[in-house]
PDB file of C-alpha atoms in Angstrom:
ATOM      1  CA  MET S   1     -10.937  27.055  17.578  1.00  0.00           C
ATOM      2  CA  PRO S   2     -10.050  23.378  16.475  1.00  0.00           C
ATOM      3  CA  LEU S   3     -11.360  22.325  12.995  1.00  0.00           C
ATOM      4  CA  PRO S   4     -13.676  20.286  12.025  1.00  0.00           C
ATOM      5  CA  ARG S   5     -12.741  16.198  11.171  1.00  0.00           C
ATOM      6  CA  ARG S   6     -12.735  16.838   7.078  1.00  0.00           C
ATOM      7  CA  SER S   7     -10.851  19.816   7.469  1.00  0.00           C
ATOM      8  CA  ARG S   8      -7.891  18.767   9.025  1.00  0.00           C
ATOM      9  CA  ALA S   9      -7.833  15.659   7.432  1.00  0.00           C
ATOM     10  CA  LYS S  10      -7.341  18.621   4.074  1.00  0.00           C
ATOM     11  CA  ALA S  11      -4.892  20.786   6.360  1.00  0.00           C
ATOM     12  CA  ILE S  12      -2.895  17.156   6.776  1.00  0.00           C
ATOM     13  CA  ALA S  13      -2.902  17.127   2.949  1.00  0.00           C
ATOM     14  CA  VAL S  14      -1.169  20.099   2.021  1.00  0.00           C
ATOM     15  CA  SER S  15       0.401  21.939   5.194  1.00  0.00           C
ATOM     16  CA  SER S  16       4.209  22.564   5.156  1.00  0.00           C
ATOM     17  CA  PRO S  17       5.332  20.659   8.961  1.00  0.00           C
ATOM     18  CA  LEU S  18       5.132  24.134  10.668  1.00  0.00           C
ATOM     19  CA  GLN S  19       1.598  25.002   9.946  1.00  0.00           C
ATOM     20  CA  HIS S  20       0.169  21.219  10.862  1.00  0.00           C
ATOM     21  CA  PRO S  21      -1.934  21.286  13.372  1.00  0.00           C
ATOM     22  CA  GLN S  22      -1.670  19.811  16.640  1.00  0.00           C
ATOM     23  CA  PRO S  23      -3.524  16.394  17.148  1.00  0.00           C
ATOM     24  CA  GLN S  24      -6.745  16.794  19.370  1.00  0.00           C
ATOM     25  CA  ARG S  25      -7.419  15.754  23.036  1.00  0.00           C
ATOM     26  CA  ARG S  26     -10.714  14.068  22.131  1.00  0.00           C
ATOM     27  CA  ASP S  27      -9.056  12.007  18.845  1.00  0.00           C
ATOM     28  CA  ILE S  28      -5.680  11.095  21.298  1.00  0.00           C
ATOM     29  CA  LEU S  29      -8.321   9.924  23.464  1.00  0.00           C
ATOM     30  CA  GLU S  30     -10.198   7.997  20.541  1.00  0.00           C
ATOM     31  CA  ASP S  31      -7.013   6.284  19.276  1.00  0.00           C
ATOM     32  CA  GLU S  32      -6.317   4.889  22.297  1.00  0.00           C
ATOM     33  CA  ALA S  33      -9.633   3.390  22.555  1.00  0.00           C
ATOM     34  CA  ARG S  34      -9.359   1.450  18.924  1.00  0.00           C
ATOM     35  CA  PHE S  35      -5.934   0.383  19.589  1.00  0.00           C
ATOM     36  CA  LEU S  36      -7.027  -1.169  23.449  1.00  0.00           C
ATOM     37  CA  ARG S  37      -9.925  -2.639  21.700  1.00  0.00           C
ATOM     38  CA  SER S  38      -7.666  -4.033  18.135  1.00  0.00           C
ATOM     39  CA  TRP S  39      -5.147  -5.410  20.515  1.00  0.00           C
ATOM     40  CA  PHE S  40      -7.823  -7.082  22.827  1.00  0.00           C
ATOM     41  CA  GLU S  41      -9.965  -8.736  19.427  1.00  0.00           C
ATOM     42  CA  ARG S  42      -6.268  -9.837  18.185  1.00  0.00           C
ATOM     43  CA  PRO S  43      -3.446  -9.166  20.580  1.00  0.00           C
ATOM     44  CA  LEU S  44      -0.716 -10.912  17.834  1.00  0.00           C
ATOM     45  CA  VAL S  45      -1.785  -8.863  14.802  1.00  0.00           C
ATOM     46  CA  THR S  46      -1.982  -5.098  16.944  1.00  0.00           C
ATOM     47  CA  GLY S  47       0.977  -6.079  19.040  1.00  0.00           C
ATOM     48  CA  ALA S  48       0.601  -2.540  21.253  1.00  0.00           C
ATOM     49  CA  VAL S  49      -1.909  -1.390  23.520  1.00  0.00           C
ATOM     50  CA  THR S  50      -1.588   2.550  22.863  1.00  0.00           C
ATOM     51  CA  PRO S  51      -1.055   4.092  19.993  1.00  0.00           C
ATOM     52  CA  SER S  52       2.892   4.996  19.494  1.00  0.00           C
ATOM     53  CA  GLY S  53       3.825   8.378  21.204  1.00  0.00           C
ATOM     54  CA  ARG S  54       4.409  11.486  19.446  1.00  0.00           C
ATOM     55  CA  MET S  55       8.002  11.797  20.728  1.00  0.00           C
ATOM     56  CA  LEU S  56       8.462   8.260  19.668  1.00  0.00           C
ATOM     57  CA  ALA S  57       6.407   9.027  16.153  1.00  0.00           C
ATOM     58  CA  ARG S  58       8.721  12.094  15.335  1.00  0.00           C
ATOM     59  CA  THR S  59      11.946   9.768  16.497  1.00  0.00           C
ATOM     60  CA  MET S  60      11.320   7.090  13.597  1.00  0.00           C
ATOM     61  CA  ALA S  61      10.744   9.524  11.070  1.00  0.00           C
ATOM     62  CA  SER S  62      13.822  11.412  11.773  1.00  0.00           C
ATOM     63  CA  TYR S  63      15.556   9.168   9.163  1.00  0.00           C
ATOM     64  CA  VAL S  64      13.764   9.631   6.446  1.00  0.00           C
ATOM     65  CA  ASP S  65      14.773  12.616   4.253  1.00  0.00           C
ATOM     66  CA  PRO S  66      12.247  13.805   2.257  1.00  0.00           C
ATOM     67  CA  ARG S  67      15.004  15.362  -0.490  1.00  0.00           C
ATOM     68  CA  LEU S  68      15.026  11.510  -1.387  1.00  0.00           C
ATOM     69  CA  SER S  69      13.070  10.546  -4.383  1.00  0.00           C
ATOM     70  CA  GLY S  70      11.018   7.881  -3.929  1.00  0.00           C
ATOM     71  CA  PRO S  71       7.869   6.755  -1.641  1.00  0.00           C
ATOM     72  CA  VAL S  72       7.950   6.055   2.123  1.00  0.00           C
ATOM     73  CA  ILE S  73       6.152   2.618   2.809  1.00  0.00           C
ATOM     74  CA  GLU S  74       5.006   2.339   6.295  1.00  0.00           C
ATOM     75  CA  LEU S  75       3.961  -0.683   7.464  1.00  0.00           C
ATOM     76  CA  GLY S  76       1.551  -1.264  10.146  1.00  0.00           C
ATOM     77  CA  PRO S  77       0.301   2.574  10.736  1.00  0.00           C
ATOM     78  CA  GLY S  78      -2.667   1.594  12.603  1.00  0.00           C
ATOM     79  CA  THR S  79      -4.233   5.022  13.127  1.00  0.00           C
ATOM     80  CA  GLY S  80      -1.550   7.322  12.369  1.00  0.00           C
ATOM     81  CA  PRO S  81       1.161   8.991  14.877  1.00  0.00           C
ATOM     82  CA  VAL S  82       4.379   7.828  12.723  1.00  0.00           C
ATOM     83  CA  THR S  83       2.140   9.032   9.597  1.00  0.00           C
ATOM     84  CA  ASP S  84       1.483  12.485  11.092  1.00  0.00           C
ATOM     85  CA  ALA S  85       5.338  12.304  11.886  1.00  0.00           C
ATOM     86  CA  LEU S  86       5.905  11.541   8.599  1.00  0.00           C
ATOM     87  CA  VAL S  87       4.142  14.313   6.712  1.00  0.00           C
ATOM     88  CA  ARG S  88       5.204  17.163   9.900  1.00  0.00           C
ATOM     89  CA  ARG S  89       9.423  15.556   8.677  1.00  0.00           C
ATOM     90  CA  GLY S  90       8.108  17.228   4.951  1.00  0.00           C
ATOM     91  CA  ILE S  91       7.030  14.152   3.297  1.00  0.00           C
ATOM     92  CA  ALA S  92       3.698  14.916   0.704  1.00  0.00           C
ATOM     93  CA  PRO S  93       0.650  13.093   1.942  1.00  0.00           C
ATOM     94  CA  GLU S  94       0.966  11.584  -1.821  1.00  0.00           C
ATOM     95  CA  ARG S  95       4.393   9.689  -1.508  1.00  0.00           C
ATOM     96  CA  LEU S  96       2.519   7.863   1.448  1.00  0.00           C
ATOM     97  CA  VAL S  97       2.137   4.218   1.215  1.00  0.00           C
ATOM     98  CA  LEU S  98       0.504   2.074   3.994  1.00  0.00           C
ATOM     99  CA  VAL S  99       0.213  -0.979   4.361  1.00  0.00           C
ATOM    100  CA  GLU S 100      -2.313  -1.609   7.580  1.00  0.00           C
ATOM    101  CA  TYR S 101      -4.041  -5.342   8.289  1.00  0.00           C
ATOM    102  CA  ASN S 102      -6.802  -3.605  10.285  1.00  0.00           C
ATOM    103  CA  PRO S 103     -10.149  -2.537   7.973  1.00  0.00           C
ATOM    104  CA  ASP S 104     -11.154  -0.416  10.378  1.00  0.00           C
ATOM    105  CA  PHE S 105      -7.464   1.252  11.238  1.00  0.00           C
ATOM    106  CA  CYS S 106      -7.292   1.668   7.213  1.00  0.00           C
ATOM    107  CA  LYS S 107     -10.801   3.314   6.848  1.00  0.00           C
ATOM    108  CA  LEU S 108      -9.574   5.998   9.515  1.00  0.00           C
ATOM    109  CA  LEU S 109      -5.931   6.310   7.499  1.00  0.00           C
ATOM    110  CA  ARG S 110      -8.372   7.067   4.335  1.00  0.00           C
ATOM    111  CA  ARG S 111     -10.142   9.668   5.851  1.00  0.00           C
ATOM    112  CA  ARG S 112      -7.771  11.295   7.845  1.00  0.00           C
ATOM    113  CA  PHE S 113      -4.596  10.762   4.973  1.00  0.00           C
ATOM    114  CA  PRO S 114      -6.741  11.132   1.483  1.00  0.00           C
ATOM    115  CA  LYS S 115      -4.092  11.819  -0.907  1.00  0.00           C
ATOM    116  CA  ALA S 116      -1.913   8.696   0.820  1.00  0.00           C
ATOM    117  CA  THR S 117      -2.119   5.366  -1.076  1.00  0.00           C
ATOM    118  CA  VAL S 118      -3.739   2.724   1.868  1.00  0.00           C
ATOM    119  CA  LEU S 119      -3.219  -1.093   1.007  1.00  0.00           C
ATOM    120  CA  GLN S 120      -4.896  -3.201   3.664  1.00  0.00           C
ATOM    121  CA  GLY S 121      -3.250  -6.902   3.255  1.00  0.00           C
ATOM    122  CA  ASP S 122      -0.115  -8.099   5.206  1.00  0.00           C
ATOM    123  CA  ALA S 123       2.623  -6.414   5.977  1.00  0.00           C
ATOM    124  CA  TYR S 124       4.385  -9.237   6.603  1.00  0.00           C
ATOM    125  CA  ASP S 125       4.578  -9.862   2.557  1.00  0.00           C
ATOM    126  CA  ILE S 126       5.279  -7.002   1.099  1.00  0.00           C
ATOM    127  CA  ARG S 127       6.411  -8.149  -1.974  1.00  0.00           C
ATOM    128  CA  ALA S 128       2.858  -9.081  -2.927  1.00  0.00           C
ATOM    129  CA  ALA S 129       1.052  -6.481  -0.985  1.00  0.00           C
ATOM    130  CA  LEU S 130       3.140  -3.679  -3.500  1.00  0.00           C
ATOM    131  CA  ALA S 131       4.165  -5.931  -6.769  1.00  0.00           C
ATOM    132  CA  ASP S 132       2.054  -3.417  -8.360  1.00  0.00           C
ATOM    133  CA  VAL S 133       1.800  -0.487  -5.792  1.00  0.00           C
ATOM    134  CA  VAL S 134       5.662   1.175  -6.001  1.00  0.00           C
ATOM    135  CA  ALA S 135       6.912   1.392  -9.084  1.00  0.00           C
ATOM    136  CA  GLU S 136      10.740   3.060  -7.983  1.00  0.00           C
ATOM    137  CA  PRO S 137      12.940   2.715  -5.265  1.00  0.00           C
ATOM    138  CA  ALA S 138      11.200   4.006  -1.784  1.00  0.00           C
ATOM    139  CA  CYS S 139      13.506   6.511   0.212  1.00  0.00           C
ATOM    140  CA  ALA S 140      12.996   4.195   3.592  1.00  0.00           C
ATOM    141  CA  THR S 141      10.417   1.679   4.981  1.00  0.00           C
ATOM    142  CA  ILE S 142       9.022   2.908   8.113  1.00  0.00           C
ATOM    143  CA  SER S 143       7.536   0.018  10.296  1.00  0.00           C
ATOM    144  CA  SER S 144       5.043  -0.196  13.528  1.00  0.00           C
ATOM    145  CA  LEU S 145       4.848  -4.072  13.045  1.00  0.00           C
ATOM    146  CA  PRO S 146       4.887  -6.094  16.248  1.00  0.00           C
ATOM    147  CA  LEU S 147       8.156  -8.177  14.886  1.00  0.00           C
ATOM    148  CA  PHE S 148       8.894 -10.371  18.026  1.00  0.00           C
ATOM    149  CA  THR S 149       5.629 -12.457  17.445  1.00  0.00           C
ATOM    150  CA  LYS S 150       7.342 -13.937  14.266  1.00  0.00           C
ATOM    151  CA  PRO S 151      10.073 -16.383  13.321  1.00  0.00           C
ATOM    152  CA  LEU S 152      13.491 -14.597  12.817  1.00  0.00           C
ATOM    153  CA  GLU S 153      13.700 -16.166   9.624  1.00  0.00           C
ATOM    154  CA  GLN S 154      10.181 -13.901   8.847  1.00  0.00           C
ATOM    155  CA  ARG S 155      11.838 -10.862  10.405  1.00  0.00           C
ATOM    156  CA  LEU S 156      15.005 -11.260   8.428  1.00  0.00           C
ATOM    157  CA  ASP S 157      12.756 -12.127   4.890  1.00  0.00           C
ATOM    158  CA  LEU S 158      10.480  -8.788   5.984  1.00  0.00           C
ATOM    159  CA  LEU S 159      13.852  -7.199   6.128  1.00  0.00           C
ATOM    160  CA  SER S 160      15.465  -7.927   2.855  1.00  0.00           C
ATOM    161  CA  ALA S 161      11.813  -7.471   0.619  1.00  0.00           C
ATOM    162  CA  ALA S 162      12.384  -3.842   2.176  1.00  0.00           C
ATOM    163  CA  HIS S 163      15.562  -3.073   1.151  1.00  0.00           C
ATOM    164  CA  ASP S 164      15.181  -4.883  -2.193  1.00  0.00           C
ATOM    165  CA  LEU S 165      11.794  -2.215  -2.877  1.00  0.00           C
ATOM    166  CA  MET S 166      14.803   0.386  -1.573  1.00  0.00           C
ATOM    167  CA  HIS S 167      17.409   2.910  -2.840  1.00  0.00           C
ATOM    168  CA  PRO S 168      20.764   1.663  -1.804  1.00  0.00           C
ATOM    169  CA  ASP S 169      21.822   2.367   2.145  1.00  0.00           C
ATOM    170  CA  ALA S 170      18.224   4.210   2.377  1.00  0.00           C
ATOM    171  CA  PRO S 171      16.566   3.334   6.116  1.00  0.00           C
ATOM    172  CA  PHE S 172      14.809   0.282   7.152  1.00  0.00           C
ATOM    173  CA  VAL S 173      12.976   2.138  10.405  1.00  0.00           C
ATOM    174  CA  GLN S 174      11.549  -0.335  13.301  1.00  0.00           C
ATOM    175  CA  PHE S 175      10.391   0.575  16.958  1.00  0.00           C
ATOM    176  CA  THR S 176      10.598  -1.599  20.099  1.00  0.00           C
ATOM    177  CA  TYR S 177       9.883  -2.089  23.442  1.00  0.00           C
ATOM    178  CA  ALA S 178      12.146  -4.614  24.312  1.00  0.00           C
ATOM    179  CA  VAL S 179      16.393  -4.246  25.273  1.00  0.00           C
ATOM    180  CA  VAL S 180      17.255  -6.446  22.350  1.00  0.00           C
ATOM    181  CA  PRO S 181      16.557  -5.659  18.295  1.00  0.00           C
ATOM    182  CA  PRO S 182      13.991  -6.848  17.105  1.00  0.00           C
ATOM    183  CA  ILE S 183      16.520  -8.078  14.171  1.00  0.00           C
ATOM    184  CA  PRO S 184      19.721  -8.730  14.833  1.00  0.00           C
ATOM    185  CA  ALA S 185      21.912  -6.265  14.727  1.00  0.00           C
ATOM    186  CA  LYS S 186      25.582  -8.262  13.529  1.00  0.00           C
ATOM    187  CA  SER S 187      25.163  -9.258   9.930  1.00  0.00           C
ATOM    188  CA  SER S 188      27.172  -9.250   6.683  1.00  0.00           C
ATOM    189  CA  THR S 189      24.330  -7.979   4.632  1.00  0.00           C
ATOM    190  CA  TYR S 190      23.052  -4.620   6.652  1.00  0.00           C
ATOM    191  CA  THR S 191      24.174  -2.360   9.036  1.00  0.00           C
ATOM    192  CA  ALA S 192      22.409  -1.637  11.857  1.00  0.00           C
ATOM    193  CA  SER S 193      22.589   0.896  14.488  1.00  0.00           C
ATOM    194  CA  ARG S 194      20.018   2.274  16.746  1.00  0.00           C
ATOM    195  CA  SER S 195      18.457   5.761  18.672  1.00  0.00           C
ATOM    196  CA  ASN S 196      19.019   6.658  22.287  1.00  0.00           C
ATOM    197  CA  LYS S 197      15.681   5.451  24.838  1.00  0.00           C
ATOM    198  CA  VAL S 198      12.843   7.253  23.548  1.00  0.00           C
ATOM    199  CA  TRP S 199      11.707   6.976  27.899  1.00  0.00           C
ATOM    200  CA  LEU S 200       8.696  10.358  27.005  1.00  0.00           C
ATOM    201  CA  ASN S 201       6.622   6.804  25.297  1.00  0.00           C
ATOM    202  CA  LEU S 202       4.636   4.640  27.204  1.00  0.00           C
ATOM    203  CA  PRO S 203       5.791   2.063  27.372  1.00  0.00           C
ATOM    204  CA  PRO S 204       9.439   3.607  27.278  1.00  0.00           C
ATOM    205  CA  ALA S 205      11.536   2.432  23.247  1.00  0.00           C
ATOM    206  CA  ARG S 206      13.697   2.527  21.277  1.00  0.00           C
ATOM    207  CA  VAL S 207      14.444   3.024  17.374  1.00  0.00           C
ATOM    208  CA  TRP S 208      16.363   0.418  15.546  1.00  0.00           C
ATOM    209  CA  VAL S 209      17.662   1.483  11.399  1.00  0.00           C
ATOM    210  CA  TYR S 210      18.498  -0.987   9.465  1.00  0.00           C
ATOM    211  CA  ARG S 211      20.803  -0.590   5.773  1.00  0.00           C
ATOM    212  CA  ARG S 212      22.309  -2.639   2.690  1.00  0.00           C
ATOM    213  CA  PRO S 213      25.078  -0.943   1.680  1.00  0.00           C
TER     214      PRO S 213
END
């Protein structure tokens, strides 16, 4: 029997990855409708027409090591599919710091992940957004931001700011639908690697991981 909405949120906060409930079909359809509405209202902010698929979210979360100390920063979590994958990965919800611009998505995230820290703000300016929140080096930054809507200089600044907030060699994880990397792969200040194409996502996507040695 499906859990009531409040019960599902509580289960997300306390259960292990193996016990974590599967999202219900109704929730998935509602999230897709929210994303589509948000995209029509703010296409350059939302970036995607639908939330990340389960396989893509799982691929992004796989780069996070739950054994490493510190918070996990998520930029542009939307309705929370990657957040859910991080919890399934073994990240305690209280370690999650979610930076989301859309106020409706923020309300939804607070309801679904009550132990996470949800901040409404500009994820491209994480120095200001997280100045009084992150007190120790983060173990990862996970981004679903539509980076190609921003100039390259701003993308590089975001990557640098994220690396400043993290442990050395901690991953900055970003997905893209494009065939080229969202941030150039070759640099003297960071390394870049990519996943295989996630064909089961709609549309197919790839995950890029950037680390500062």
